[in-house]
Amino acid sequence: MADFKWMRELHRKNNSKMVLLVMDGLGGLPVKPGGPTELEAANTPNMDRLATEGVLGQTVPIRPGFTPGSGPAHLSLFGYDPLEFEVGRGVLEASGVGIHVHAGDVAARGNFCTVDSDGNISDRRAGRISSEEALPIIEKLQEISIPGVSLETKLVREYRFAVVMRGEGLESDIEDTDPQKTGVPTLPATASSPGSQRAADLYSSWMKLAREKLKNEPKANAMTLRGFSTDPALPQFPDIYGLRAACIAVYPMYRGVSHLVGMKIEDFQGEYPADEFAAAARLWNDYDFFFIHIKKTDSTGEDGNFDGKVSIIESVDKALPDLLALNPDVLAITGDHSTPARMKAHSFHPVPSLIWAPETVRPDDQTRFGERACTHGGLSTFPATDLMPLMLAHANRLAKYGA
Amino acid sequence: MADFKWMRELHRKNNSKMVLLVMDGLGGLPVKPGGPTELEAANTPNMDRLATEGVLGQTVPIRPGFTPGSGPAHLSLFGYDPLEFEVGRGVLEASGVGIHVHAGDVAARGNFCTVDSDGNISDRRAGRISSEEALPIIEKLQEISIPGVSLETKLVREYRFAVVMRGEGLESDIEDTDPQKTGVPTLPATASSPGSQRAADLYSSWMKLAREKLKNEPKANAMTLRGFSTDPALPQFPDIYGLRAACIAVYPMYRGVSHLVGMKIEDFQGEYPADEFAAAARLWNDYDFFFIHIKKTDSTGEDGNFDGKVSIIESVDKALPDLLALNPDVLAITGDHSTPARMKAHSFHPVPSLIWAPETVRPDDQTRFGERACTHGGLSTFPATDLMPLMLAHANRLAKYGA
């Protein structure tokens, strides 16, 4: 909170344009001793030029050694210490699909699953059904009504959905209902504090009604709920930093976390880097700050697809001239965390980061955007929560502290 | 405390083996401009290989510019901020020789000294008498009894001993009785808070009785007491990190601080690095975490013996294959602080540090273990209290934070 006090006090407005380009899970690992990471292996002439002209560093998403989830990692990039501001997965998912979660609402993330005739889970993701298959099933769930509360249910993507319950006396300390394995039934919604008993009971009723609705579905005949949570009432990004801020992201969760901090979520056609940069171009005059999110660096990392991740990075680099043609005053390129293909998972390693700002940057002596180069960069190793103050400073948007 | 909250919450257990190898006072200084430090001068092919395969950095033991004592420096390596967790020297010494200090006890460290016929100190360390000479003198002190309290007195090593007083109404805010110079008498035990008056009076009585017992000793005919302190009730290392942890150390104080954080203190034969590694080998299946302490890097540094310190470092390197043969999953090599031979004392300089972890480390581009190489390492410069979270992360022992 202390830092927001100073950001609120010191920020000033000007006509500068700032871009935070996040390649999800950017950081990587070599697959053989002495070999390159994904970013180092990628052919990135544009990013290398920005590295030469700009300054490099490594960001620590949460704390040294902590492996971040995507929600906390993005909060950190936006300047919010995620150990101070905890946001539930239910709220993140609901916000991402445009459901507004207010104080007193209880949001949950749902996964469709398959149960056998004994009621035991046989597939925790319902055969990973497609969004097209899932949509009519979601419509059935939208028919459910429970006296005393209102409900809003939306598909997130494929087998994942969000459900929000509104009414009097609801609290969200409820355990996940996913047993995290197959061959056993789903768990009941259990309150972990007395104040949440009513919401837990109502969610149990909802699940019973939902199971009845879906009993004849071949794959998605049951569901688990997790991440029960309510509005975290986050301080708002535009107020803290004095920025009109847009989120340009394909995936719901990143739109969700951006919405929670008060960015405007912009829709656009397509899903490739060039499509996202085109959206930025169209909106260029309407905002001061653009958060642009590239998902597939993370997905390929999670799949253990080193070459695939390299290709995604190269596709971003190839599209980059479109973004640079807009003449941003400050461009930061980083990831929210590392997802080394070798580990097929998020990891604790720090994240390569770059700030390019033609008018204000102090260049270091690095000429390549990569993990090893970033360990030698002029920004050193720093908490991701410092990135926003650094971007504002490079945009001449922070007043002098003291005389 | 916040970090322990997260360590307690995020740690998970697996079969990994972790080793924290501490060369006391490892950091050094060149003796001539452009020359090598002790570590840089040492021929360390094994550590250099680990540096090549692993990642380097510099640890700051307490805060930049702070010169640490050994107790606080080790607490820091174990993850305890020594400015938050203060542990008295008396407790450290007593714990190191196996005296358990409980809440309400008052422990002190004693130094034998020599006083002349006027009662003035002529030698503050009693001619550095040997442990063999000191043992019968300690036995005389063990005869002392004072009504209302019980006493436990043990030799630490050479002219140093520990004494612990137990009874009702004892508090430990008592000034050191060492005037820190010769030609003057020892100081009385003076309470610095009213609650400690009783303990101060009792310790004054004890000193009077002790002086009477030792009046005919040629060298050790008096004593000074310091570091009056009681049980710090530290959070326990095995609980915080979920680790079965062993301390393998020759010197009492390091065993003491390890005991205070809840490590198991293991006895073994010998005192050379190879002996300590042999002890680790014998105990390999019984623990998850091994703290191995090498003292003589510090002693040679304190003696101003640059070449001696180089030799000790080389002897550790030579024995290292024994440790590596155990296939640790994570090996951290560092010091608790710097003790440059040129300064003949502990110093404030950061400490060269290395993490080697074949499965999880992100290597940097450094190929030598030394101070200059460590300033370019991928771990950057970081608080020593972050070493434990980083080691756990490299052992895959920290769960993801948030979804």
PDB file of N, CA, C and O in Angstrom, chain A residues 90-101 108 152-157 160-164 250-257 259 265:
ATOM      1  N   GLY A  90     -11.968 -18.012  -8.890  1.00  0.00           N
ATOM      2  CA  GLY A  90     -13.354 -17.852  -9.333  1.00  0.00           C
ATOM      3  C   GLY A  90     -13.603 -16.437  -9.825  1.00  0.00           C
ATOM      4  O   GLY A  90     -14.178 -16.219 -10.903  1.00  0.00           O
ATOM      5  N   VAL A  91     -13.157 -15.465  -9.055  1.00  0.00           N
ATOM      6  CA  VAL A  91     -13.333 -14.066  -9.438  1.00  0.00           C
ATOM      7  C   VAL A  91     -12.568 -13.759 -10.721  1.00  0.00           C
ATOM      8  O   VAL A  91     -13.074 -13.081 -11.620  1.00  0.00           O
ATOM      9  N   LEU A  92     -11.341 -14.268 -10.824  1.00  0.00           N
ATOM     10  CA  LEU A  92     -10.542 -14.022 -12.023  1.00  0.00           C
ATOM     11  C   LEU A  92     -11.257 -14.546 -13.266  1.00  0.00           C
ATOM     12  O   LEU A  92     -11.361 -13.853 -14.286  1.00  0.00           O
ATOM     13  N   GLU A  93     -11.764 -15.780 -13.190  1.00  0.00           N
ATOM     14  CA  GLU A  93     -12.407 -16.383 -14.360  1.00  0.00           C
ATOM     15  C   GLU A  93     -13.703 -15.661 -14.700  1.00  0.00           C
ATOM     16  O   GLU A  93     -13.987 -15.384 -15.859  1.00  0.00           O
ATOM     17  N   ALA A  94     -14.497 -15.363 -13.675  1.00  0.00           N
ATOM     18  CA  ALA A  94     -15.771 -14.692 -13.916  1.00  0.00           C
ATOM     19  C   ALA A  94     -15.531 -13.322 -14.548  1.00  0.00           C
ATOM     20  O   ALA A  94     -16.174 -12.960 -15.540  1.00  0.00           O
ATOM     21  N   SER A  95     -14.583 -12.592 -13.993  1.00  0.00           N
ATOM     22  CA  SER A  95     -14.283 -11.264 -14.538  1.00  0.00           C
ATOM     23  C   SER A  95     -13.815 -11.377 -15.977  1.00  0.00           C
ATOM     24  O   SER A  95     -14.145 -10.540 -16.813  1.00  0.00           O
ATOM     25  N   GLY A  96     -13.071 -12.421 -16.257  1.00  0.00           N
ATOM     26  CA  GLY A  96     -12.524 -12.603 -17.599  1.00  0.00           C
ATOM     27  C   GLY A  96     -13.607 -12.790 -18.651  1.00  0.00           C
ATOM     28  O   GLY A  96     -13.409 -12.443 -19.818  1.00  0.00           O
ATOM     29  N   VAL A  97     -14.758 -13.363 -18.273  1.00  0.00           N
ATOM     30  CA  VAL A  97     -15.837 -13.548 -19.249  1.00  0.00           C
ATOM     31  C   VAL A  97     -16.920 -12.493 -19.074  1.00  0.00           C
ATOM     32  O   VAL A  97     -18.042 -12.641 -19.551  1.00  0.00           O
ATOM     33  N   GLY A  98     -16.568 -11.441 -18.350  1.00  0.00           N
ATOM     34  CA  GLY A  98     -17.457 -10.287 -18.318  1.00  0.00           C
ATOM     35  C   GLY A  98     -18.527 -10.330 -17.242  1.00  0.00           C
ATOM     36  O   GLY A  98     -19.452  -9.533 -17.260  1.00  0.00           O
ATOM     37  N   ILE A  99     -18.422 -11.244 -16.302  1.00  0.00           N
ATOM     38  CA  ILE A  99     -19.355 -11.214 -15.173  1.00  0.00           C
ATOM     39  C   ILE A  99     -18.758 -10.305 -14.102  1.00  0.00           C
ATOM     40  O   ILE A  99     -17.625 -10.523 -13.668  1.00  0.00           O
ATOM     41  N   HIS A 100     -19.483  -9.300 -13.705  1.00  0.00           N
ATOM     42  CA  HIS A 100     -18.977  -8.422 -12.663  1.00  0.00           C
ATOM     43  C   HIS A 100     -19.248  -9.027 -11.300  1.00  0.00           C
ATOM     44  O   HIS A 100     -20.385  -9.329 -10.975  1.00  0.00           O
ATOM     45  N   VAL A 101     -18.220  -9.221 -10.541  1.00  0.00           N
ATOM     46  CA  VAL A 101     -18.355  -9.807  -9.212  1.00  0.00           C
ATOM     47  C   VAL A 101     -18.300  -8.661  -8.200  1.00  0.00           C
ATOM     48  O   VAL A 101     -17.307  -7.946  -8.124  1.00  0.00           O
ATOM     49  N   ALA A 108     -17.229 -18.873  -8.513  1.00  0.00           N
ATOM     50  CA  ALA A 108     -16.449 -20.111  -8.537  1.00  0.00           C
ATOM     51  C   ALA A 108     -16.069 -20.416  -9.972  1.00  0.00           C
ATOM     52  O   ALA A 108     -16.764 -20.029 -10.906  1.00  0.00           O
ATOM     53  N   GLU A 152     -25.432 -16.411 -12.221  1.00  0.00           N
ATOM     54  CA  GLU A 152     -24.940 -16.087 -13.558  1.00  0.00           C
ATOM     55  C   GLU A 152     -23.866 -17.110 -13.908  1.00  0.00           C
ATOM     56  O   GLU A 152     -22.909 -17.306 -13.149  1.00  0.00           O
ATOM     57  N   THR A 153     -24.051 -17.777 -15.038  1.00  0.00           N
ATOM     58  CA  THR A 153     -23.148 -18.856 -15.441  1.00  0.00           C
ATOM     59  C   THR A 153     -22.688 -18.596 -16.869  1.00  0.00           C
ATOM     60  O   THR A 153     -23.509 -18.299 -17.730  1.00  0.00           O
ATOM     61  N   LYS A 154     -21.374 -18.676 -17.102  1.00  0.00           N
ATOM     62  CA  LYS A 154     -20.859 -18.466 -18.458  1.00  0.00           C
ATOM     63  C   LYS A 154     -19.733 -19.431 -18.766  1.00  0.00           C
ATOM     64  O   LYS A 154     -18.951 -19.799 -17.888  1.00  0.00           O
ATOM     65  N   LEU A 155     -19.674 -19.789 -20.028  1.00  0.00           N
ATOM     66  CA  LEU A 155     -18.553 -20.605 -20.474  1.00  0.00           C
ATOM     67  C   LEU A 155     -17.279 -19.760 -20.471  1.00  0.00           C
ATOM     68  O   LEU A 155     -17.291 -18.604 -20.891  1.00  0.00           O
ATOM     69  N   VAL A 156     -16.185 -20.345 -19.991  1.00  0.00           N
ATOM     70  CA  VAL A 156     -14.886 -19.676 -20.111  1.00  0.00           C
ATOM     71  C   VAL A 156     -14.238 -20.132 -21.420  1.00  0.00           C
ATOM     72  O   VAL A 156     -13.974 -19.333 -22.309  1.00  0.00           O
ATOM     73  N   ARG A 157     -14.042 -21.438 -21.555  1.00  0.00           N
ATOM     74  CA  ARG A 157     -13.349 -21.986 -22.726  1.00  0.00           C
ATOM     75  C   ARG A 157     -13.296 -23.504 -22.530  1.00  0.00           C
ATOM     76  O   ARG A 157     -12.968 -23.975 -21.436  1.00  0.00           O
ATOM     77  N   ARG A 160     -14.183 -25.404 -19.214  1.00  0.00           N
ATOM     78  CA  ARG A 160     -14.146 -24.532 -18.039  1.00  0.00           C
ATOM     79  C   ARG A 160     -15.237 -23.475 -18.098  1.00  0.00           C
ATOM     80  O   ARG A 160     -15.488 -22.876 -19.138  1.00  0.00           O
ATOM     81  N   PHE A 161     -15.859 -23.244 -16.957  1.00  0.00           N
ATOM     82  CA  PHE A 161     -16.894 -22.214 -16.895  1.00  0.00           C
ATOM     83  C   PHE A 161     -16.797 -21.464 -15.576  1.00  0.00           C
ATOM     84  O   PHE A 161     -16.003 -21.822 -14.697  1.00  0.00           O
ATOM     85  N   ALA A 162     -17.580 -20.379 -15.472  1.00  0.00           N
ATOM     86  CA  ALA A 162     -17.619 -19.595 -14.236  1.00  0.00           C
ATOM     87  C   ALA A 162     -19.059 -19.479 -13.791  1.00  0.00           C
ATOM     88  O   ALA A 162     -19.964 -19.388 -14.628  1.00  0.00           O
ATOM     89  N   VAL A 163     -19.253 -19.509 -12.493  1.00  0.00           N
ATOM     90  CA  VAL A 163     -20.600 -19.319 -11.961  1.00  0.00           C
ATOM     91  C   VAL A 163     -20.518 -18.327 -10.798  1.00  0.00           C
ATOM     92  O   VAL A 163     -19.591 -18.395  -9.983  1.00  0.00           O
ATOM     93  N   VAL A 164     -21.460 -17.401 -10.777  1.00  0.00           N
ATOM     94  CA  VAL A 164     -21.488 -16.398  -9.710  1.00  0.00           C
ATOM     95  C   VAL A 164     -22.869 -16.411  -9.068  1.00  0.00           C
ATOM     96  O   VAL A 164     -23.886 -16.457  -9.761  1.00  0.00           O
ATOM     97  N   VAL A 250      -6.308 -12.229 -25.404  1.00  0.00           N
ATOM     98  CA  VAL A 250      -7.240 -13.204 -25.961  1.00  0.00           C
ATOM     99  C   VAL A 250      -7.884 -14.030 -24.858  1.00  0.00           C
ATOM    100  O   VAL A 250      -9.081 -14.288 -24.877  1.00  0.00           O
ATOM    101  N   TYR A 251      -7.104 -14.415 -23.868  1.00  0.00           N
ATOM    102  CA  TYR A 251      -7.591 -15.389 -22.903  1.00  0.00           C
ATOM    103  C   TYR A 251      -8.335 -14.726 -21.753  1.00  0.00           C
ATOM    104  O   TYR A 251      -7.924 -13.665 -21.244  1.00  0.00           O
ATOM    105  N   PRO A 252      -9.433 -15.364 -21.317  1.00  0.00           N
ATOM    106  CA  PRO A 252     -10.314 -14.756 -20.322  1.00  0.00           C
ATOM    107  C   PRO A 252      -9.629 -14.375 -19.016  1.00  0.00           C
ATOM    108  O   PRO A 252      -9.872 -13.304 -18.475  1.00  0.00           O
ATOM    109  N   MET A 253      -8.734 -15.239 -18.513  1.00  0.00           N
ATOM    110  CA  MET A 253      -8.220 -14.944 -17.179  1.00  0.00           C
ATOM    111  C   MET A 253      -7.430 -13.641 -17.132  1.00  0.00           C
ATOM    112  O   MET A 253      -7.461 -12.910 -16.141  1.00  0.00           O
ATOM    113  N   TYR A 254      -6.734 -13.343 -18.217  1.00  0.00           N
ATOM    114  CA  TYR A 254      -5.911 -12.128 -18.240  1.00  0.00           C
ATOM    115  C   TYR A 254      -6.795 -10.901 -18.404  1.00  0.00           C
ATOM    116  O   TYR A 254      -6.505  -9.838 -17.852  1.00  0.00           O
ATOM    117  N   ARG A 255      -7.888 -11.090 -19.137  1.00  0.00           N
ATOM    118  CA  ARG A 255      -8.879 -10.027 -19.218  1.00  0.00           C
ATOM    119  C   ARG A 255      -9.508  -9.831 -17.836  1.00  0.00           C
ATOM    120  O   ARG A 255      -9.772  -8.700 -17.419  1.00  0.00           O
ATOM    121  N   GLY A 256      -9.687 -10.939 -17.133  1.00  0.00           N
ATOM    122  CA  GLY A 256     -10.296 -10.861 -15.803  1.00  0.00           C
ATOM    123  C   GLY A 256      -9.451 -10.063 -14.825  1.00  0.00           C
ATOM    124  O   GLY A 256      -9.943  -9.160 -14.137  1.00  0.00           O
ATOM    125  N   VAL A 257      -8.173 -10.374 -14.766  1.00  0.00           N
ATOM    126  CA  VAL A 257      -7.332  -9.679 -13.787  1.00  0.00           C
ATOM    127  C   VAL A 257      -7.178  -8.206 -14.179  1.00  0.00           C
ATOM    128  O   VAL A 257      -7.146  -7.317 -13.319  1.00  0.00           O
ATOM    129  N   HIS A 259      -9.492  -6.455 -15.698  1.00  0.00           N
ATOM    130  CA  HIS A 259     -10.752  -5.818 -15.306  1.00  0.00           C
ATOM    131  C   HIS A 259     -10.758  -5.510 -13.807  1.00  0.00           C
ATOM    132  O   HIS A 259     -11.199  -4.436 -13.368  1.00  0.00           O
ATOM    133  N   ILE A 265     -11.282  -3.412 -20.923  1.00  0.00           N
ATOM    134  CA  ILE A 265     -11.014  -4.622 -21.709  1.00  0.00           C
ATOM    135  C   ILE A 265     -11.488  -4.371 -23.134  1.00  0.00           C
ATOM    136  O   ILE A 265     -12.661  -4.079 -23.361  1.00  0.00           O
TER     137      ILE A 265
END
